[in-house]
mmCIF file of C-alpha atoms in Angstrom:
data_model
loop_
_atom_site.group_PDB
_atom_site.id
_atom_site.type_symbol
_atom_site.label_atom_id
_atom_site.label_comp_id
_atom_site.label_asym_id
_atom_site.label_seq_id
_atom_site.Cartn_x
_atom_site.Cartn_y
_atom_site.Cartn_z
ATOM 1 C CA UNK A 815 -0.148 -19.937 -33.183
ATOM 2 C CA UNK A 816 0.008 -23.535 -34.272
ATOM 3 C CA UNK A 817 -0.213 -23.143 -38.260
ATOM 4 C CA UNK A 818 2.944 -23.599 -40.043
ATOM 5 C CA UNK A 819 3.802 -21.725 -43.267
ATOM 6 C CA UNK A 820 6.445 -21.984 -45.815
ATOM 7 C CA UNK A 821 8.751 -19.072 -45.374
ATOM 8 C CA UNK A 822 11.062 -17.523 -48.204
ATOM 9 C CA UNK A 823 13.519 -15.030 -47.713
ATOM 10 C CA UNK A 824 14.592 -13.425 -50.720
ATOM 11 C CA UNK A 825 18.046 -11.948 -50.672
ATOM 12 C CA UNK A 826 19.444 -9.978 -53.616
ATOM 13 C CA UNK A 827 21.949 -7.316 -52.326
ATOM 14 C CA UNK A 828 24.886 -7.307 -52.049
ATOM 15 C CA UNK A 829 25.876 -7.733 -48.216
ATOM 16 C CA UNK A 830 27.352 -4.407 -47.970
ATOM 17 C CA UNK A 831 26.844 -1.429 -49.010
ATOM 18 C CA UNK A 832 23.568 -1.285 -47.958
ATOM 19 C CA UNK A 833 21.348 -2.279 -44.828
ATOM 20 C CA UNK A 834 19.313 -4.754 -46.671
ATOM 21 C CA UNK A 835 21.427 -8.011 -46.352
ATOM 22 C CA UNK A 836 21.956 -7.313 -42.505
ATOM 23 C CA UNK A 837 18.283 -6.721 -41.471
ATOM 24 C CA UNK A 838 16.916 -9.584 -43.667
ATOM 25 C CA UNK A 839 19.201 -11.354 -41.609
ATOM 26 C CA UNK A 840 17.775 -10.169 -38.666
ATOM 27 C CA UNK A 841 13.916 -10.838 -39.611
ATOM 28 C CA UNK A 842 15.705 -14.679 -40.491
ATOM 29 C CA UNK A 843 16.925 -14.882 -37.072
ATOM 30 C CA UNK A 844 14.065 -13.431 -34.789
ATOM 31 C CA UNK A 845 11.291 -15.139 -37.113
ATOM 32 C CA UNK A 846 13.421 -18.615 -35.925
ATOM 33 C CA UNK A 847 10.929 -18.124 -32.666
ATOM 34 C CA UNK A 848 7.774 -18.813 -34.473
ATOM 35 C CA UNK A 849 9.093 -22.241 -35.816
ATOM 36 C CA UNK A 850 8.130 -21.741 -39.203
ATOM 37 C CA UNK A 851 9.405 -23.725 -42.470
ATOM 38 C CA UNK A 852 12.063 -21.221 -43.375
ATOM 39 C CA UNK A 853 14.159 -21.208 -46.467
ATOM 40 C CA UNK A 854 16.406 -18.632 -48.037
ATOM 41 C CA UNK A 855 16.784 -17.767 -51.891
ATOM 42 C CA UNK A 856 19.702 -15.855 -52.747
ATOM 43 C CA UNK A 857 20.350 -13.938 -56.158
ATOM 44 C CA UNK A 858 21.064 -11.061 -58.057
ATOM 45 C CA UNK A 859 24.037 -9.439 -56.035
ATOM 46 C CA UNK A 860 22.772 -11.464 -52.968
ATOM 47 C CA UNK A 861 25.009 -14.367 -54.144
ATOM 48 C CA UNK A 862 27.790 -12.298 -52.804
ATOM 49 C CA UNK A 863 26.189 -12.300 -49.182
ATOM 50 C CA UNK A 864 27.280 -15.907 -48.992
ATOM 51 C CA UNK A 865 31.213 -15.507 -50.780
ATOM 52 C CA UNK A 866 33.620 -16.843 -48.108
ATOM 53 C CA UNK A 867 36.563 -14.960 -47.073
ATOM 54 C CA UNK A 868 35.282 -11.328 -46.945
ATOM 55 C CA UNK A 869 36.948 -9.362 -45.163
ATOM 56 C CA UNK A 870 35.201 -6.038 -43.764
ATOM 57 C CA UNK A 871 38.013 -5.166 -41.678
ATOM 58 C CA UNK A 872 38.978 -1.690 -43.358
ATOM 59 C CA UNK A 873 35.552 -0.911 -43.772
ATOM 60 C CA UNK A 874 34.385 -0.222 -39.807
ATOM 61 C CA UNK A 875 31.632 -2.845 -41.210
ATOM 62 C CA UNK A 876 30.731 -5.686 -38.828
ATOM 63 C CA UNK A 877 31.266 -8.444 -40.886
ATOM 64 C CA UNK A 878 28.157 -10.731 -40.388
ATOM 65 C CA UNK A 879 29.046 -13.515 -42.769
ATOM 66 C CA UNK A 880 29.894 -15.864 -39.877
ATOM 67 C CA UNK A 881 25.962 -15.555 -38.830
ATOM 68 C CA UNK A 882 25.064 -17.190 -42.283
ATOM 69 C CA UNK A 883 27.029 -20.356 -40.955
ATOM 70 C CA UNK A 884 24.990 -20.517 -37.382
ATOM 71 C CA UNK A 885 21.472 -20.506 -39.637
ATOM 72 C CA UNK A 886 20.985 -24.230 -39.700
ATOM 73 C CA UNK A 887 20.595 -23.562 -35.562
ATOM 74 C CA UNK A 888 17.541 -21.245 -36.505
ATOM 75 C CA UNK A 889 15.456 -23.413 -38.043
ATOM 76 C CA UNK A 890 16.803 -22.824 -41.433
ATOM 77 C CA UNK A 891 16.303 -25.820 -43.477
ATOM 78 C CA UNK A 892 17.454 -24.613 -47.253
ATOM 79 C CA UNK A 893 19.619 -22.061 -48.763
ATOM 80 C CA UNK A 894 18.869 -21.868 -52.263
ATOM 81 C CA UNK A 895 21.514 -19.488 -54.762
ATOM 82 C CA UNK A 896 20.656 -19.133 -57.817
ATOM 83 C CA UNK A 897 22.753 -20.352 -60.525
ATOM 84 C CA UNK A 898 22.522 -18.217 -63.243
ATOM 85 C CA UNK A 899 23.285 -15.203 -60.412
ATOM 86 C CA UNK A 900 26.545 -16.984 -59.661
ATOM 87 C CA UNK A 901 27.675 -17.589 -63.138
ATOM 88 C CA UNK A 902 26.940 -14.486 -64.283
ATOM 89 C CA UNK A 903 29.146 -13.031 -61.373
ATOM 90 C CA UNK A 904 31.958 -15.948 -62.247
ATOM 91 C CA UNK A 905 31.126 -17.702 -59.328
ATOM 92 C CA UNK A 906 30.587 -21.314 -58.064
ATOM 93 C CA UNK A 907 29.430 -22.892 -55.546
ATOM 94 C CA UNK A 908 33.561 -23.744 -54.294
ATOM 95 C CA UNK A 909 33.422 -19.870 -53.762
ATOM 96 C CA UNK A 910 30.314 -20.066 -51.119
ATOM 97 C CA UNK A 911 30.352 -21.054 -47.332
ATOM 98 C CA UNK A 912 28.787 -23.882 -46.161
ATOM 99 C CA UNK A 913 26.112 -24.230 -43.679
ATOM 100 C CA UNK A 914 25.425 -27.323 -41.402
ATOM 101 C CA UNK A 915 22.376 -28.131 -40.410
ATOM 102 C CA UNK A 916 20.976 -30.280 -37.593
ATOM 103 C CA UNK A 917 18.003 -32.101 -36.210
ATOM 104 C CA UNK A 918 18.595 -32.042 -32.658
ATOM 105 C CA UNK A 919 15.569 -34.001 -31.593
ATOM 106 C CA UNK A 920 16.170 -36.884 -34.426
ATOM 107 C CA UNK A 921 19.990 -36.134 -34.827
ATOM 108 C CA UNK A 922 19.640 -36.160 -38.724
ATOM 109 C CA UNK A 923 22.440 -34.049 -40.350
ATOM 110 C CA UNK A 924 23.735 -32.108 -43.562
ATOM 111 C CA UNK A 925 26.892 -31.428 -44.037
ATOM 112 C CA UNK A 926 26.100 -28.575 -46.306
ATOM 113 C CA UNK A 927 22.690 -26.854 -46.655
ATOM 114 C CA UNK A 928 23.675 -24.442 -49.436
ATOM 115 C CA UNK A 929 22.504 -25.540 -52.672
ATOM 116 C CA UNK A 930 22.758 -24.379 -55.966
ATOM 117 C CA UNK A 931 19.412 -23.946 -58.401
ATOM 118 C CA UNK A 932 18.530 -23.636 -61.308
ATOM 119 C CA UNK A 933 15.961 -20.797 -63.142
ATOM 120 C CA UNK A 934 13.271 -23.750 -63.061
ATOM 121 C CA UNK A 935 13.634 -24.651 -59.584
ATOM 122 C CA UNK A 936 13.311 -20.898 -58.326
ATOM 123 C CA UNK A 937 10.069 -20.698 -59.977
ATOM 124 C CA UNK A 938 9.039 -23.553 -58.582
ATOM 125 C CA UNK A 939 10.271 -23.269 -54.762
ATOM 126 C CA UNK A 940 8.821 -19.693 -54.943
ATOM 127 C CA UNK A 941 5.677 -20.700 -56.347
ATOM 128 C CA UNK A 942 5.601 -23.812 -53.030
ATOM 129 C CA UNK A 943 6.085 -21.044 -50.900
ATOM 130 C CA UNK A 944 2.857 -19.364 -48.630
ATOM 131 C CA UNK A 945 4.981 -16.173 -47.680
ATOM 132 C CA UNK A 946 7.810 -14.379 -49.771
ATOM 133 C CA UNK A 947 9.593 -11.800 -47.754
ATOM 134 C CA UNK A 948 11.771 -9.829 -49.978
ATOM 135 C CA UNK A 949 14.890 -7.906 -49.435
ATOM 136 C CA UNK B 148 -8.691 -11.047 -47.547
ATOM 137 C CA UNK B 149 -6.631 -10.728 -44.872
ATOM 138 C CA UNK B 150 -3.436 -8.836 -46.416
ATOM 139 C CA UNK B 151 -0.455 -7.477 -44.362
ATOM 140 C CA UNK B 152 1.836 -5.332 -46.017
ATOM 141 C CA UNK B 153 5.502 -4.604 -45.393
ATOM 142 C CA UNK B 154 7.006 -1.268 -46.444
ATOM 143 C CA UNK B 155 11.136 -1.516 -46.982
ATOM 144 C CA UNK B 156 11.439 2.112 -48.224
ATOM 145 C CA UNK B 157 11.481 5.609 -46.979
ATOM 146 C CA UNK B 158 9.149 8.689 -48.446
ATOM 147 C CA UNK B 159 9.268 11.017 -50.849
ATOM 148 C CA UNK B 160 13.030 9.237 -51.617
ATOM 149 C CA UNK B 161 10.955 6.062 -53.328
ATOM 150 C CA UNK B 162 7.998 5.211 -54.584
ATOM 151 C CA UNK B 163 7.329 1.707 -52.703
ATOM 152 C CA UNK B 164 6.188 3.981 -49.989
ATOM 153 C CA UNK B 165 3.329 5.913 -52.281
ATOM 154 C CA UNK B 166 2.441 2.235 -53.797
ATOM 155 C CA UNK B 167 2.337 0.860 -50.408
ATOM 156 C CA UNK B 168 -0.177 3.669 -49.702
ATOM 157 C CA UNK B 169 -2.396 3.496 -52.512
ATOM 158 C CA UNK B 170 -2.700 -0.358 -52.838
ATOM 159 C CA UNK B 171 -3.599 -0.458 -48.256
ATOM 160 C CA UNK B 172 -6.421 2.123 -49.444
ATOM 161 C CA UNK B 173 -7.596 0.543 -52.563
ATOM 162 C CA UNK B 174 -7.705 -2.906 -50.379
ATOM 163 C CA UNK B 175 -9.547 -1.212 -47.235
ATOM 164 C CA UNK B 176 -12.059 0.666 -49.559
ATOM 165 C CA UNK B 177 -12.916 -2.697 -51.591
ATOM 166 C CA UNK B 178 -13.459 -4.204 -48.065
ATOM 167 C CA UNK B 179 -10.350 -6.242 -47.672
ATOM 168 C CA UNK B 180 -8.823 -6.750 -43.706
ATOM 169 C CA UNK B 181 -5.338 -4.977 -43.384
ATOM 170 C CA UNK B 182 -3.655 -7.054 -40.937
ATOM 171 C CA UNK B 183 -0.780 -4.646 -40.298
ATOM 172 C CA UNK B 184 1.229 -2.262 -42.056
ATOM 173 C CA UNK B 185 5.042 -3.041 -41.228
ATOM 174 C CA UNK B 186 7.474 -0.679 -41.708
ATOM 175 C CA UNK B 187 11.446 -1.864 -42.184
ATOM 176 C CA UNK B 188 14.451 -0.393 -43.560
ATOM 177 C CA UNK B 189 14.096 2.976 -44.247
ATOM 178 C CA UNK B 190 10.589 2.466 -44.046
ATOM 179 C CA UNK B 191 10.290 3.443 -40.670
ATOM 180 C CA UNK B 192 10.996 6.836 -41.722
ATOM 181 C CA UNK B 193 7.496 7.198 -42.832
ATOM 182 C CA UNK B 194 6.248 7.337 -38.854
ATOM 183 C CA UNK B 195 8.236 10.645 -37.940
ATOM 184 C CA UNK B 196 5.427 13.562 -37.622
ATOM 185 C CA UNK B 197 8.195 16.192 -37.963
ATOM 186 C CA UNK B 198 7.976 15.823 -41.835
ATOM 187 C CA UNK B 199 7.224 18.966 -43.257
ATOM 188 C CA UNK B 200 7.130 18.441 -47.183
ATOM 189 C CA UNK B 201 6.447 21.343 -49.555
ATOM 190 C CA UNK B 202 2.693 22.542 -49.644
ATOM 191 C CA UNK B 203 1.542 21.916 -52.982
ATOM 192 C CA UNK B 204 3.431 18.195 -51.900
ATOM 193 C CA UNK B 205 1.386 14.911 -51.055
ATOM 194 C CA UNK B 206 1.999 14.636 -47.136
ATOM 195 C CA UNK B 207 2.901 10.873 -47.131
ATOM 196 C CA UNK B 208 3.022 10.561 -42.906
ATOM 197 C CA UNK B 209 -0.538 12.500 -42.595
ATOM 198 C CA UNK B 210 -1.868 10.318 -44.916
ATOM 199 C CA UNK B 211 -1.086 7.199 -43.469
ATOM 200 C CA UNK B 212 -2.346 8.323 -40.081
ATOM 201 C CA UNK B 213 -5.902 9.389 -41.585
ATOM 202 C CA UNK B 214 -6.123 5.937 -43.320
ATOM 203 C CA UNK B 215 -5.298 4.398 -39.581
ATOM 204 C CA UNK B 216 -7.671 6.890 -38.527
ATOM 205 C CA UNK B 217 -10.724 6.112 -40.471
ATOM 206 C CA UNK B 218 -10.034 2.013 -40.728
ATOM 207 C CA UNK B 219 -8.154 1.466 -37.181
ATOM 208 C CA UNK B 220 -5.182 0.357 -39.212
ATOM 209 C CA UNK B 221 -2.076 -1.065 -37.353
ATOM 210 C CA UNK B 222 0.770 1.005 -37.978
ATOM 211 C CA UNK B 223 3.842 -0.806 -36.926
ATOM 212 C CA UNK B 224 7.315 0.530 -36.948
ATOM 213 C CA UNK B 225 10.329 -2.069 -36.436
ATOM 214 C CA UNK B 226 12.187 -0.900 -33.128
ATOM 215 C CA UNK B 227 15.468 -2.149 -34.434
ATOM 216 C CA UNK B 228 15.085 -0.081 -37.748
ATOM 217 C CA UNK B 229 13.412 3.043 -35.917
ATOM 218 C CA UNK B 230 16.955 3.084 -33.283
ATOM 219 C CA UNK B 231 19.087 2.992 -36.020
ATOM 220 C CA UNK B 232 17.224 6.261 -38.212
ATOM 221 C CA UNK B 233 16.181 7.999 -34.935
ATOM 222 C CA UNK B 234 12.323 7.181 -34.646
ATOM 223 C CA UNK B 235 11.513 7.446 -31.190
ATOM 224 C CA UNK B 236 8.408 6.961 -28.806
ATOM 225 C CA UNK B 237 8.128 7.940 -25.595
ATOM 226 C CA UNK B 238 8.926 4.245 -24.309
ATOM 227 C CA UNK B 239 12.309 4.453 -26.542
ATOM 228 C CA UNK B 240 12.686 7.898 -25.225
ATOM 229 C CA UNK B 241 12.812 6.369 -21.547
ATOM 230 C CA UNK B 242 14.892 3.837 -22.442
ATOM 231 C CA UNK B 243 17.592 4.949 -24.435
ATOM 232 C CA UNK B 244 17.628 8.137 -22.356
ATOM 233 C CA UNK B 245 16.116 10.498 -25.378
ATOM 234 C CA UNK B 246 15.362 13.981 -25.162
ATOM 235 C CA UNK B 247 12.536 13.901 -27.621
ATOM 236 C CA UNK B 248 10.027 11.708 -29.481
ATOM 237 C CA UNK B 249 9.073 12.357 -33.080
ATOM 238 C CA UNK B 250 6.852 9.188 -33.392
ATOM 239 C CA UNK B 251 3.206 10.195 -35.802
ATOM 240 C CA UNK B 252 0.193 9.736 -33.966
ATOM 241 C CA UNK B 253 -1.622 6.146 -34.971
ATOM 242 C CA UNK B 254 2.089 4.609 -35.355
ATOM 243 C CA UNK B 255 3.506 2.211 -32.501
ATOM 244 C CA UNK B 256 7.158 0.762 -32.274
ATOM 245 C CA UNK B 257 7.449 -2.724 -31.898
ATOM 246 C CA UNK B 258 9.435 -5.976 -32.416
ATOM 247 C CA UNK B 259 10.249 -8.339 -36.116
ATOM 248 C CA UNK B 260 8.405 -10.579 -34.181
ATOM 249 C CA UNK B 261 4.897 -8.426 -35.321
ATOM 250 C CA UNK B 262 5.879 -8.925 -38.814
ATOM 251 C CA UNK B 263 6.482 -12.501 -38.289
ATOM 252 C CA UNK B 264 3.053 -12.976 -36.874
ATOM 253 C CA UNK B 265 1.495 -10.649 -39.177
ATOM 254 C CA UNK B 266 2.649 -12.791 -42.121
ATOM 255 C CA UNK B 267 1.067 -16.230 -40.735
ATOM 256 C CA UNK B 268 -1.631 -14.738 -39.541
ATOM 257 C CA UNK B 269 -2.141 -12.845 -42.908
ATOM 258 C CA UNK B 270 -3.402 -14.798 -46.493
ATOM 259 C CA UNK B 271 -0.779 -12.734 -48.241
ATOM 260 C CA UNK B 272 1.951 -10.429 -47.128
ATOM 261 C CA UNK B 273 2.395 -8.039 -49.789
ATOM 262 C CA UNK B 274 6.208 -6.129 -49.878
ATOM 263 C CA UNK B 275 6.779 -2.632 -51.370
ATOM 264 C CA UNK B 276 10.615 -1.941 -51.974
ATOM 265 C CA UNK B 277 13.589 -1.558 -54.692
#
């Protein structure tokens, strides 16, 4: 398979609580084999999948948040939150996690990955993308 | 068109998995290609042929497996999801050292990787869920 599409993954649970965070996660991480153009869209509750510090220690939860920070080695290239999500949950983006990312052939780097959109712009990314998988 | 469709939710509990249904029929009658049917999350519980709903009840598993009958449809359950919610084959069976298999006839178990390649290979995926 040599045709590359533009992947979205469209996250808006909450990451626990229910299954649906986790196994998007998974899908993100064993669809990194078929070198596709993969971002991820976070909102609704799904803003909360990427809130640093949680702590899932008193809730015999594995607490996957430290995956989120390894994406940029899958062939993520965006994560997108939506801003109005994050306001309206009195968050910013100082409350998210950062992801690095890294071209390992051309050594180009980001520092941070995560970016913050508006209403606008998730129309419009959604609308660029060939394949929406929602979660 | 070439569709594949992904089902994230279980029966009788939600409708995605009715929708799902009625929209792979509607697609197959009007002489659309179903890539796949890929079922995740809960959706996996759809494969299990030890549902037994009510008789005067749709029967959402036999129903998928005479739609795969008639069209050859690929009915794939994720093996990741299907371990978790005790769907089991008789290669899972073997494997995980399983004293039975409840998997519907016409449904396989396989890897993300078939929803992955059902999506590029697909002009649309179409998801059914919350």
């Amino acid at each position: 398979m040599s045709d590359i599409k533009k992947f979205m993954y469209l996250n808006r649970r909450a990451p626990y609580g229910t299954i649906y965070a986790w196994e998007s996660l998974e899908v993100v991480l064993i669809g990194a084999a078929f070198d596709q153009q993969v971002s991820l869209m976070f909102m609704d509750d799904g803003v909360f999948q990427l809130v640093k510090g949680s702590d899932t220690s008193q809730s015999d939860m594995k607490n996957f948040l430290p995956t989120y920070r390894t994406l940029g080695d899958y062939g993520v290239r965006h994560l997108y939150v939506d801003k109005a999500s994050l306001e309206a949950r009195g968050l910013t983006t100082d409350d998210l996690i950062e992801v690095a990312w890294e071209d390992f052939e051309t050594e180009e780097e980001v520092d941070n990955i995560v970016e913050a959109v508006d209403a606008d712009q998730v129309v419009q990314l959604m609308a660029e993308s060939e394949v929406v998988f929602s979660f | 068109m070439k569709l594949a469709v992904q089902v994230n939710e279980g029966p009788y509990q939600h409708q995605a998995t009715d929708s799902a249904y009625h929209f792979t029929k509607a697609a197959l009658e009007k002489g659309h290609e179903v890539f796949r049917v890929f079922f995740y999350h809960d959706g996996v519980l759809n494969g299990t042929r030890l549902t037994t709903p009510p008789q005067d009840d749709r029967n959402i598993v036999n129903r998928w497996v005479e739609l795969a009958e008639k069209y050859d449809l690929d009915l794939v359950l994720c093996v990741a999801a299907a371990q978790r919610r005790g769907l089991v084959d008789d290669g899972e069976a073997q494997r995980n050292g399983k004293d039975a298999t409840n998997i519907a006839p016409k449904f396989r178990i396989s890897g993300l990787g078939q929803l992955i390649e059902a999506a590029i290979q697909s002009d649309r995926l179409v998801v059914f869920g919350d």
